[in-house]
Amino acid sequence: MLSAFLFTCLATVLGALAVGALLRRSNGLRGGLALGAVAGLLGSLTTMVPLKYCVLDPENHMFFRLSVLGQTITVNAVAVIGILLVMAVTWAFALAIDRLRHHWPARGGTVWQADTAPGTFVGYDFSPWIFLAPTVVGLAVFTYYPAAQNFFLGTQLARRGVANTVFNCLDNFASLITSRLQDAHYYILSDGNIWHAENARYLAVFGNSVFFSLFIVLVANALGIAIALLASQKIRGASIYRTLMIWPYAISGVVVGVVFALLLGGGGSGFLNQTLRLLGLQPLPFLSDPWWARASVVAAAAWNKLGFNVLIYVAALQAVPRELLEAASIDGANAWKRFLNVTIPMISPYIFLVVFLNLNYSFFDLYAVIDNLTEGGPVNATTNLVVDVIRVGVESRDIGKAAAQSIVLFMVVVGLTYMQFRVMGRRVTYGAD
Amino acid sequence: MFWKGQAREHEKDPPLVLLLLVLVLLLPSLTLAQDDDRIKIRFFHRWGNITWIPEVLEPAFEAAFPQYDLELRVADNYNNAYDLYTLAQEQGDPPELLQGTSSNTQAPRDSGFFKPLHEAIGDRTEINGIPVRLDEIVGPAATFYQLDGEYYELPWNASTPVVFANMDLLVEAGVAEDVNDFAAIPSTWAEVNEACALIADSFDDVDCINFGASGWYFENALAMQGAFLANNENGRGGGCVTEVLFNSQEAVDYLAWHKSLEDAGYWVDYGRSEYDITWANGKLAMHMTSSAAARGRVEIGEGNGFTVGANRMPYNQDVDYVGNTVGGGMILLTDGLEPEVEEGALTFLMFLLEPENMAAWHQVTGYVPVTQSAFDLLEAEGWFEENPTFAVANQQLAGSARAPQTAGAIFGSFAQVYKMYREVFQDILRNNADIQESLDRLKAEADLLIEEYNLLVPCDA
Amino acid sequence: MTVLTRRRTVDQPPPLFRLFREQISTSRWYIHILLWIAVIFMGLPLFYAALVSTQNNAQMFRLQLTPGDSFNFNLQTVLDRNIARLMLNTFAVATMVTLGKVVLSIFSGMALVYFRFPGKSLVFGVILAALMVPGEVTIIALFRLVALELGWGNTWTALVVPAVASPTGVFLFRQHFASITPELSEAAQLDGATPLQFLVRVLLPLSRNTVTALVVIMFIGAWNSYLWPLLIVTNPDLQVIQVGLSTLDDGVEVGRTWGPIMLGAVIASIPPILIFVLMQKQFLKGFALARHK
């Protein structure tokens, strides 16, 4: 009880200092401190009360070791996550209060009062609510409520098929940074490693997701632009070629998975390996070697997305004004220079769009491909974030840990969306997919 | 320009939405089912590709018992079947019968979804005129699904690991004298290494042996050496399982043998189910797998012109052989059924144990005929003499002790632990992880899982 | 209605479809060859799958490149596994989901553009923020909600209802309606039209491309959905094709039979490919890429 009180006081004071310093320009010194104190108080109460201040209990520990520049320390993951959580929520409160303080009196009217845009129907007060109700209720029940439920489940030891659940503080989250045996060890500039992690299983899964995303985006876009350059030429039958190339977009992940299993099937005798044999080459372990298996997933997914990318890039390329290219060639630019200095900048909004669509796809929609191609193997080499959520939550029935993983997934979306707004918010918006 | 285009479309606007609406309205007419006053028995199983079940078994049962309507439902693997069954339970409309797996026995018992078979049967000696043949079930197939001598589930598709061999390759390499000399297929760890050395000398492009990363072989390797998988005699010695014994000397020995095969290039990992192609192409000499694969192995051999032999799972020649365990699956009876429905479900279970049905099941797949009467029937027909490949599994189980070591471990997180084993196994073979250290770690992690499970579902043994 | 003029045409990019006009050819044979290589590269996986769908395992294992003799057997196998039912189910579910999404999105988009009400930007924000939450993030909790709390498991309700509220669709229609001149609705009001009359008589005919684009995207998405039906539907009579397809591939222990799997894969791919290829032009027209400052 006393420690809880002290923790809340400390959070309030530190919140006041940190937020006060960061937001002093818009709030002044005193205003910033007050705002920070309120945010710190709210931030610590809204997180720690539901958690029953369990992170303060020394019984709740889950250690990992961290070596930085040769110095090794033992860190309690539960405490680290608890503190990060309080900091993040405090900062969110601070930003929200800051925004309300500065914008509410001046433009707050637009939030609650009707706007006066031209063309709106007059005299229908209830109609818009009736029109909106199904969508809003649907999203509230099937998107927002389960999203919130994840936060509750993430703090429970819960098992599918067992009604009973047991509160287990932040253990589900902590076990993502360390192992159940608390023997994860991170090396940063230590023991001859720039970066190295031992016994950090979830980190490897995260790494797989990042690997897939980077290479799918790279392959699907490089090939997409290359093929689109060809397909946008003025030639006879261009639309037929286009049609023959874009259809893989419509194919499901399951079909992609089983078809590539047929093509790449390891053991030396899938279609590709038989072909290699005929050419007098050694067969390759497409699905049984970790790195080949990852490459196989990338190939399958990139193939699936390529059609869509070609479609968009052809449209983008045809929108590049001919005069610009002609002007560049009069200035003596060769084809490659024209491509680099004229075409790429002109189609860059479309590149950003396609890259982000592909990123979203490769982070979240690969389950069907992986499940039917490699089943996440060998040795989890192709298990990505979503596959692991299903593996843990459905196959192993460990609902609590799966919920904690879902929240990590959610943080990835928030990160991607933030990047998206930063990079292309002002340049292009898209309305589909 | 823009506006013109839109206006043109306005004129020829086909009501796409209306079209869709009509289609939706038409659809319910397709899903109307016919009425039927027979008692429905739904059986959730995982053998969608064994056509014998819907084409022979189902009509035979319905002909013998016209009052019942057997409805088959299929999942693509045991885990899925149990997941889907759980979902059906959560909605209050579960199928009457579920096919479960030997690697997940205790969690279903803890779930409260199922009625122990012995309770449903009571002391009856026949159900609907079919004799109860539970006491005819032989060997580890009997003990595996019993607790304190009583059946909780019905053993149906029981199998045991055996080695299938491409006899033509063995003869060519000098391992066997002729293609019918199945006894020459190596049956101890040392013999496997010797045979593989001969095969490696004789061929450039033939792999010696393959078997999967399954925990099942590990489980069998421990049982064969008389070691327990978990403490308190696999949870059958009067106390709950609180830890696994994965890091025993027997476990290390087995993995060291497996590693020696891998190091020498004798054992090759094909990833997911690709052994089929290599086997079919005659490039794989031996394949250790479930005896249930007998039908598939033999047919591929016949189709590609080589003889398929079989022999027991290789054992450790330095330790006294105790016995193998069964794998495959069993059938669970849903609890809380209406009496006449439960009667129908029990009738079907007993129907499966009838000698001719059990024998046919064996012939179609290779699963062990679990009852003595089915075995006798097959023997009288001369089946085993004509098909020696199918005889091995029975001999192996007949020679296995009825002991807690061969009866399987009793703890609810067994299936999860099995999966963890698979990862560690790959780590040892692929990344040359130290065997003892890896198993120590696996044991520690598995023990935490058991602790967590017991926290949610207290064990009351 | 009277003569209408569009505002802000200067800011609009040229609609994408105009860029796809057939262009006069100059014959450059090497481009044709490169394009054919690309076409073959793209087509090979499904083409080979189609080939294997006529073969038995033995023919496939020896890399036979001519059609095999097992098409009838493979067809019988997939028919035995109820592929017709699975296709019909998928068609029904995908149609209902698509229809629901389009209708709800049109209504929501309309509410957000053609009505004044307090809290409009907040509501739009709430809808838009849901774009950030892909189904995979909530799937564990959603499963508990739908299966345990609502008891909808094993029904089409579970496949359709959670899917019909579509932030993407709302956003698309809101942008589309906002780009239509407000003078249209003012004229409609002067003529005494109710919002619904305006929707049916004016807005829908103007939205054909947007509707088509959404139908294509949503139908293909719904047709191809796998994870959710895999988790929530157990009754084979109600199951959808993608899950059924992966059930065909069940023989790890006794060996896979590739022919039927590939035949199923080809059959399952025909409807979405047809829709996508046939509607690619409308799809692009409605796929509103708008640059703005």
Short mmCIF file of N, CA, C and O in Angstrom, two decimals, chain B residues 32-122:
data_model
loop_
_atom_site.label_atom_id
_atom_site.label_comp_id
_atom_site.label_asym_id
_atom_site.label_seq_id
_atom_site.Cartn_x
_atom_site.Cartn_y
_atom_site.Cartn_z
N LEU B 32 -31.33 -26.02 -47.93
CA LEU B 32 -32.37 -26.75 -47.22
C LEU B 32 -32.01 -28.23 -47.10
O LEU B 32 -31.67 -28.88 -48.08
N ALA B 33 -32.06 -28.73 -45.91
CA ALA B 33 -31.72 -30.13 -45.70
C ALA B 33 -33.00 -30.96 -45.58
O ALA B 33 -34.04 -30.44 -45.22
N GLN B 34 -32.86 -32.24 -45.90
CA GLN B 34 -34.06 -33.05 -45.79
C GLN B 34 -34.28 -33.51 -44.35
O GLN B 34 -33.33 -33.60 -43.58
N ASP B 35 -35.51 -33.77 -44.01
CA ASP B 35 -35.83 -34.24 -42.66
C ASP B 35 -35.56 -35.73 -42.56
O ASP B 35 -35.63 -36.48 -43.52
N ASP B 36 -35.27 -36.16 -41.36
CA ASP B 36 -34.83 -37.52 -41.15
C ASP B 36 -35.12 -37.85 -39.70
O ASP B 36 -34.73 -37.10 -38.82
N ASP B 37 -35.84 -38.93 -39.43
CA ASP B 37 -36.13 -39.19 -38.02
C ASP B 37 -35.19 -40.21 -37.40
O ASP B 37 -35.42 -40.70 -36.30
N ARG B 38 -34.11 -40.54 -38.11
CA ARG B 38 -33.13 -41.42 -37.50
C ARG B 38 -32.34 -40.64 -36.44
O ARG B 38 -32.27 -39.41 -36.47
N ILE B 39 -31.72 -41.37 -35.52
CA ILE B 39 -30.90 -40.71 -34.51
C ILE B 39 -29.54 -40.41 -35.11
O ILE B 39 -28.87 -41.30 -35.66
N LYS B 40 -29.16 -39.15 -35.03
CA LYS B 40 -27.92 -38.75 -35.70
C LYS B 40 -26.72 -38.96 -34.78
O LYS B 40 -26.70 -38.52 -33.64
N ILE B 41 -25.71 -39.67 -35.28
CA ILE B 41 -24.45 -39.85 -34.57
C ILE B 41 -23.38 -39.15 -35.38
O ILE B 41 -23.06 -39.59 -36.48
N ARG B 42 -22.86 -38.08 -34.84
CA ARG B 42 -21.83 -37.35 -35.58
C ARG B 42 -20.44 -37.78 -35.10
O ARG B 42 -20.17 -37.77 -33.90
N PHE B 43 -19.61 -38.14 -36.05
CA PHE B 43 -18.27 -38.64 -35.74
C PHE B 43 -17.26 -37.71 -36.41
O PHE B 43 -17.22 -37.59 -37.63
N PHE B 44 -16.47 -37.05 -35.57
CA PHE B 44 -15.50 -36.09 -36.05
C PHE B 44 -14.15 -36.79 -36.17
O PHE B 44 -13.55 -37.14 -35.17
N HIS B 45 -13.69 -37.05 -37.38
CA HIS B 45 -12.44 -37.76 -37.52
C HIS B 45 -11.50 -37.01 -38.45
O HIS B 45 -11.85 -35.95 -38.97
N ARG B 46 -10.32 -37.55 -38.63
CA ARG B 46 -9.32 -36.80 -39.40
C ARG B 46 -8.87 -37.53 -40.65
O ARG B 46 -7.87 -37.19 -41.25
N TRP B 47 -9.60 -38.58 -41.06
CA TRP B 47 -9.14 -39.34 -42.21
C TRP B 47 -9.97 -39.08 -43.45
O TRP B 47 -10.55 -39.98 -44.02
N GLY B 48 -9.99 -37.81 -43.85
CA GLY B 48 -10.77 -37.45 -45.02
C GLY B 48 -10.33 -38.18 -46.27
O GLY B 48 -11.11 -38.37 -47.20
N ASN B 49 -9.08 -38.62 -46.31
CA ASN B 49 -8.62 -39.24 -47.55
C ASN B 49 -8.70 -40.76 -47.53
O ASN B 49 -8.26 -41.41 -48.44
N ILE B 50 -9.26 -41.31 -46.45
CA ILE B 50 -9.46 -42.76 -46.46
C ILE B 50 -10.92 -43.02 -46.83
O ILE B 50 -11.82 -42.90 -46.01
N THR B 51 -11.12 -43.35 -48.09
CA THR B 51 -12.49 -43.43 -48.59
C THR B 51 -13.24 -44.63 -48.05
O THR B 51 -14.46 -44.69 -48.14
N TRP B 52 -12.51 -45.56 -47.47
CA TRP B 52 -13.16 -46.74 -46.91
C TRP B 52 -14.18 -46.33 -45.83
O TRP B 52 -15.24 -46.97 -45.71
N ILE B 53 -13.88 -45.29 -45.10
CA ILE B 53 -14.77 -44.91 -43.99
C ILE B 53 -16.16 -44.51 -44.50
O ILE B 53 -17.15 -45.08 -44.07
N PRO B 54 -16.23 -43.55 -45.45
CA PRO B 54 -17.58 -43.23 -45.93
C PRO B 54 -18.17 -44.28 -46.88
O PRO B 54 -19.38 -44.43 -46.95
N GLU B 55 -17.30 -44.99 -47.61
CA GLU B 55 -17.83 -45.87 -48.66
C GLU B 55 -18.18 -47.27 -48.18
O GLU B 55 -19.05 -47.92 -48.74
N VAL B 56 -17.49 -47.75 -47.14
CA VAL B 56 -17.76 -49.11 -46.67
C VAL B 56 -18.30 -49.11 -45.24
O VAL B 56 -19.36 -49.64 -44.96
N LEU B 57 -17.54 -48.46 -44.35
CA LEU B 57 -17.89 -48.52 -42.94
C LEU B 57 -19.25 -47.90 -42.65
O LEU B 57 -20.11 -48.50 -41.99
N GLU B 58 -19.46 -46.68 -43.18
CA GLU B 58 -20.70 -45.98 -42.87
C GLU B 58 -21.93 -46.73 -43.38
O GLU B 58 -22.87 -46.96 -42.60
N PRO B 59 -21.95 -47.15 -44.66
CA PRO B 59 -23.11 -47.91 -45.13
C PRO B 59 -23.31 -49.22 -44.35
O PRO B 59 -24.46 -49.59 -44.05
N ALA B 60 -22.20 -49.88 -43.98
CA ALA B 60 -22.32 -51.14 -43.24
C ALA B 60 -22.99 -50.91 -41.89
O ALA B 60 -23.88 -51.65 -41.48
N PHE B 61 -22.56 -49.84 -41.22
CA PHE B 61 -23.14 -49.56 -39.90
C PHE B 61 -24.61 -49.19 -40.03
O PHE B 61 -25.47 -49.66 -39.28
N GLU B 62 -24.91 -48.35 -41.00
CA GLU B 62 -26.30 -47.91 -41.15
C GLU B 62 -27.20 -49.04 -41.63
O GLU B 62 -28.40 -49.05 -41.32
N ALA B 63 -26.63 -50.01 -42.36
CA ALA B 63 -27.43 -51.16 -42.77
C ALA B 63 -27.72 -52.06 -41.57
O ALA B 63 -28.83 -52.57 -41.42
N ALA B 64 -26.71 -52.20 -40.70
CA ALA B 64 -26.90 -53.06 -39.53
C ALA B 64 -27.81 -52.40 -38.51
O ALA B 64 -28.54 -53.08 -37.79
N PHE B 65 -27.76 -51.09 -38.43
CA PHE B 65 -28.58 -50.36 -37.45
C PHE B 65 -29.31 -49.21 -38.12
O PHE B 65 -28.90 -48.06 -38.07
N PRO B 66 -30.43 -49.55 -38.79
CA PRO B 66 -31.12 -48.53 -39.59
C PRO B 66 -31.66 -47.37 -38.74
O PRO B 66 -32.01 -46.34 -39.29
N GLN B 67 -31.70 -47.56 -37.41
CA GLN B 67 -32.24 -46.46 -36.60
C GLN B 67 -31.24 -45.32 -36.44
O GLN B 67 -31.58 -44.27 -35.92
N TYR B 68 -29.98 -45.54 -36.86
CA TYR B 68 -28.96 -44.51 -36.68
C TYR B 68 -28.52 -43.92 -38.01
O TYR B 68 -28.45 -44.60 -39.03
N ASP B 69 -28.21 -42.62 -37.94
CA ASP B 69 -27.68 -41.91 -39.10
C ASP B 69 -26.29 -41.45 -38.74
O ASP B 69 -26.11 -40.53 -37.95
N LEU B 70 -25.29 -42.13 -39.27
CA LEU B 70 -23.91 -41.77 -38.97
C LEU B 70 -23.49 -40.62 -39.87
O LEU B 70 -23.58 -40.71 -41.09
N GLU B 71 -23.07 -39.52 -39.24
CA GLU B 71 -22.64 -38.37 -40.03
C GLU B 71 -21.16 -38.15 -39.78
O GLU B 71 -20.73 -37.96 -38.65
N LEU B 72 -20.37 -38.18 -40.86
CA LEU B 72 -18.92 -38.06 -40.72
C LEU B 72 -18.50 -36.61 -40.92
O LEU B 72 -18.98 -35.93 -41.82
N ARG B 73 -17.62 -36.17 -40.05
CA ARG B 73 -17.03 -34.84 -40.25
C ARG B 73 -15.53 -34.97 -40.23
O ARG B 73 -14.99 -35.77 -39.47
N VAL B 74 -14.88 -34.17 -41.03
CA VAL B 74 -13.45 -34.36 -41.25
C VAL B 74 -12.66 -33.11 -40.88
O VAL B 74 -13.07 -32.00 -41.19
N ALA B 75 -11.55 -33.31 -40.19
CA ALA B 75 -10.59 -32.22 -39.99
C ALA B 75 -9.28 -32.67 -40.60
O ALA B 75 -9.09 -33.86 -40.84
N ASP B 76 -8.35 -31.75 -40.85
CA ASP B 76 -7.16 -32.18 -41.57
C ASP B 76 -6.04 -32.67 -40.66
O ASP B 76 -5.06 -33.22 -41.13
N ASN B 77 -6.16 -32.48 -39.36
CA ASN B 77 -5.24 -33.16 -38.47
C ASN B 77 -5.85 -33.26 -37.07
O ASN B 77 -6.90 -32.66 -36.81
N TYR B 78 -5.19 -33.98 -36.19
CA TYR B 78 -5.76 -34.22 -34.87
C TYR B 78 -5.97 -32.93 -34.10
O TYR B 78 -6.99 -32.74 -33.44
N ASN B 79 -4.96 -32.04 -34.17
CA ASN B 79 -5.08 -30.79 -33.42
C ASN B 79 -6.28 -29.99 -33.88
O ASN B 79 -7.05 -29.46 -33.08
N ASN B 80 -6.42 -29.91 -35.21
CA ASN B 80 -7.57 -29.20 -35.75
C ASN B 80 -8.86 -29.84 -35.30
O ASN B 80 -9.82 -29.14 -34.97
N ALA B 81 -8.89 -31.15 -35.32
CA ALA B 81 -10.12 -31.85 -34.94
C ALA B 81 -10.49 -31.47 -33.50
O ALA B 81 -11.66 -31.16 -33.21
N TYR B 82 -9.50 -31.43 -32.63
CA TYR B 82 -9.79 -31.11 -31.23
C TYR B 82 -10.19 -29.64 -31.09
O TYR B 82 -11.10 -29.30 -30.32
N ASP B 83 -9.51 -28.76 -31.84
CA ASP B 83 -9.88 -27.34 -31.80
C ASP B 83 -11.32 -27.15 -32.26
O ASP B 83 -12.10 -26.42 -31.65
N LEU B 84 -11.64 -27.80 -33.36
CA LEU B 84 -12.97 -27.63 -33.92
C LEU B 84 -14.01 -28.24 -32.97
O LEU B 84 -15.10 -27.69 -32.79
N TYR B 85 -13.65 -29.35 -32.36
CA TYR B 85 -14.56 -29.97 -31.41
C TYR B 85 -14.79 -29.03 -30.22
O TYR B 85 -15.92 -28.86 -29.76
N THR B 86 -13.69 -28.43 -29.73
CA THR B 86 -13.81 -27.50 -28.60
C THR B 86 -14.77 -26.37 -28.95
O THR B 86 -15.63 -25.98 -28.16
N LEU B 87 -14.61 -25.86 -30.17
CA LEU B 87 -15.50 -24.79 -30.61
C LEU B 87 -16.95 -25.26 -30.59
O LEU B 87 -17.83 -24.56 -30.09
N ALA B 88 -17.19 -26.45 -31.10
CA ALA B 88 -18.55 -26.98 -31.13
C ALA B 88 -19.08 -27.13 -29.71
O ALA B 88 -20.25 -26.85 -29.42
N GLN B 89 -18.22 -27.54 -28.78
CA GLN B 89 -18.62 -27.65 -27.37
C GLN B 89 -19.01 -26.28 -26.82
O GLN B 89 -20.01 -26.14 -26.13
N GLU B 90 -18.19 -25.30 -27.15
CA GLU B 90 -18.44 -23.95 -26.62
C GLU B 90 -19.78 -23.42 -27.09
O GLU B 90 -20.37 -22.56 -26.45
N GLN B 91 -20.24 -23.95 -28.22
CA GLN B 91 -21.56 -23.53 -28.70
C GLN B 91 -22.66 -24.46 -28.26
O GLN B 91 -23.81 -24.30 -28.62
N GLY B 92 -22.29 -25.47 -27.49
CA GLY B 92 -23.31 -26.35 -26.96
C GLY B 92 -23.85 -27.38 -27.93
O GLY B 92 -24.88 -27.98 -27.67
N ASP B 93 -23.18 -27.60 -29.07
CA ASP B 93 -23.67 -28.60 -30.01
C ASP B 93 -22.53 -29.47 -30.52
O ASP B 93 -22.20 -29.45 -31.70
N PRO B 94 -21.90 -30.22 -29.61
CA PRO B 94 -20.73 -30.99 -30.02
C PRO B 94 -21.13 -32.26 -30.77
O PRO B 94 -22.21 -32.81 -30.53
N PRO B 95 -20.26 -32.74 -31.66
CA PRO B 95 -20.47 -34.05 -32.26
C PRO B 95 -20.42 -35.11 -31.15
O PRO B 95 -19.82 -34.88 -30.11
N GLU B 96 -21.04 -36.23 -31.40
CA GLU B 96 -21.12 -37.25 -30.36
C GLU B 96 -19.79 -37.95 -30.14
O GLU B 96 -19.47 -38.38 -29.03
N LEU B 97 -19.01 -38.08 -31.22
CA LEU B 97 -17.75 -38.82 -31.13
C LEU B 97 -16.62 -38.00 -31.74
O LEU B 97 -16.80 -37.35 -32.77
N LEU B 98 -15.48 -38.05 -31.09
CA LEU B 98 -14.32 -37.33 -31.60
C LEU B 98 -13.14 -38.28 -31.68
O LEU B 98 -12.88 -39.04 -30.74
N GLN B 99 -12.41 -38.21 -32.79
CA GLN B 99 -11.16 -38.95 -32.86
C GLN B 99 -10.06 -38.10 -32.25
O GLN B 99 -9.80 -36.98 -32.71
N GLY B 100 -9.45 -38.61 -31.20
CA GLY B 100 -8.36 -37.89 -30.55
C GLY B 100 -7.04 -38.52 -30.89
O GLY B 100 -6.97 -39.48 -31.65
N THR B 101 -5.97 -37.98 -30.30
CA THR B 101 -4.66 -38.52 -30.61
C THR B 101 -3.91 -38.95 -29.35
O THR B 101 -4.12 -38.41 -28.27
N SER B 102 -3.02 -39.90 -29.55
CA SER B 102 -2.26 -40.44 -28.43
C SER B 102 -1.38 -39.38 -27.79
O SER B 102 -0.98 -39.52 -26.65
N SER B 103 -1.08 -38.30 -28.52
CA SER B 103 -0.22 -37.28 -27.92
C SER B 103 -1.02 -36.23 -27.18
O SER B 103 -0.48 -35.22 -26.76
N ASN B 104 -2.30 -36.45 -27.03
CA ASN B 104 -3.12 -35.49 -26.29
C ASN B 104 -4.24 -36.25 -25.59
O ASN B 104 -5.40 -36.21 -26.00
N THR B 105 -3.90 -36.96 -24.53
CA THR B 105 -4.93 -37.75 -23.85
C THR B 105 -5.47 -37.05 -22.61
O THR B 105 -6.67 -37.09 -22.35
N GLN B 106 -4.60 -36.43 -21.83
CA GLN B 106 -5.04 -35.96 -20.53
C GLN B 106 -5.85 -34.66 -20.61
O GLN B 106 -6.83 -34.50 -19.89
N ALA B 107 -5.45 -33.74 -21.49
CA ALA B 107 -6.19 -32.47 -21.58
C ALA B 107 -7.67 -32.71 -21.90
O ALA B 107 -8.53 -32.10 -21.25
N PRO B 108 -8.00 -33.58 -22.85
CA PRO B 108 -9.43 -33.86 -23.07
C PRO B 108 -10.11 -34.46 -21.82
O PRO B 108 -11.25 -34.12 -21.53
N ARG B 109 -9.37 -35.30 -21.08
CA ARG B 109 -9.99 -35.86 -19.87
C ARG B 109 -10.27 -34.75 -18.86
O ARG B 109 -11.27 -34.77 -18.16
N ASP B 110 -9.36 -33.75 -18.80
CA ASP B 110 -9.55 -32.64 -17.87
C ASP B 110 -10.65 -31.69 -18.32
O ASP B 110 -11.18 -30.93 -17.51
N SER B 111 -10.96 -31.70 -19.62
CA SER B 111 -11.86 -30.68 -20.15
C SER B 111 -13.29 -30.84 -19.66
O SER B 111 -14.06 -29.88 -19.68
N GLY B 112 -13.65 -32.03 -19.25
CA GLY B 112 -15.03 -32.26 -18.84
C GLY B 112 -15.97 -32.43 -20.01
O GLY B 112 -17.19 -32.53 -19.83
N PHE B 113 -15.44 -32.47 -21.24
CA PHE B 113 -16.29 -32.62 -22.42
C PHE B 113 -16.72 -34.07 -22.62
O PHE B 113 -17.68 -34.34 -23.30
N PHE B 114 -15.94 -34.99 -22.04
CA PHE B 114 -16.12 -36.39 -22.45
C PHE B 114 -16.51 -37.29 -21.28
O PHE B 114 -16.21 -37.01 -20.13
N LYS B 115 -17.15 -38.37 -21.63
CA LYS B 115 -17.56 -39.34 -20.64
C LYS B 115 -16.60 -40.53 -20.73
O LYS B 115 -16.41 -41.07 -21.82
N PRO B 116 -16.00 -40.92 -19.61
CA PRO B 116 -15.11 -42.08 -19.66
C PRO B 116 -15.87 -43.28 -20.22
O PRO B 116 -17.01 -43.54 -19.83
N LEU B 117 -15.20 -44.02 -21.11
CA LEU B 117 -15.87 -45.12 -21.79
C LEU B 117 -16.40 -46.15 -20.79
O LEU B 117 -17.52 -46.64 -20.92
N HIS B 118 -15.59 -46.43 -19.74
CA HIS B 118 -16.01 -47.47 -18.81
C HIS B 118 -17.27 -47.06 -18.05
O HIS B 118 -18.11 -47.90 -17.73
N GLU B 119 -17.44 -45.76 -17.82
CA GLU B 119 -18.66 -45.31 -17.15
C GLU B 119 -19.87 -45.48 -18.05
O GLU B 119 -20.96 -45.86 -17.59
N ALA B 120 -19.69 -45.19 -19.34
CA ALA B 120 -20.81 -45.28 -20.25
C ALA B 120 -21.25 -46.74 -20.43
O ALA B 120 -22.42 -47.04 -20.57
N ILE B 121 -20.26 -47.64 -20.44
CA ILE B 121 -20.59 -49.05 -20.67
C ILE B 121 -21.07 -49.71 -19.39
O ILE B 121 -21.97 -50.57 -19.41
N GLY B 122 -20.51 -49.30 -18.26
CA GLY B 122 -20.88 -49.94 -16.99
C GLY B 122 -20.48 -51.40 -17.01
O GLY B 122 -19.42 -51.75 -17.53
#
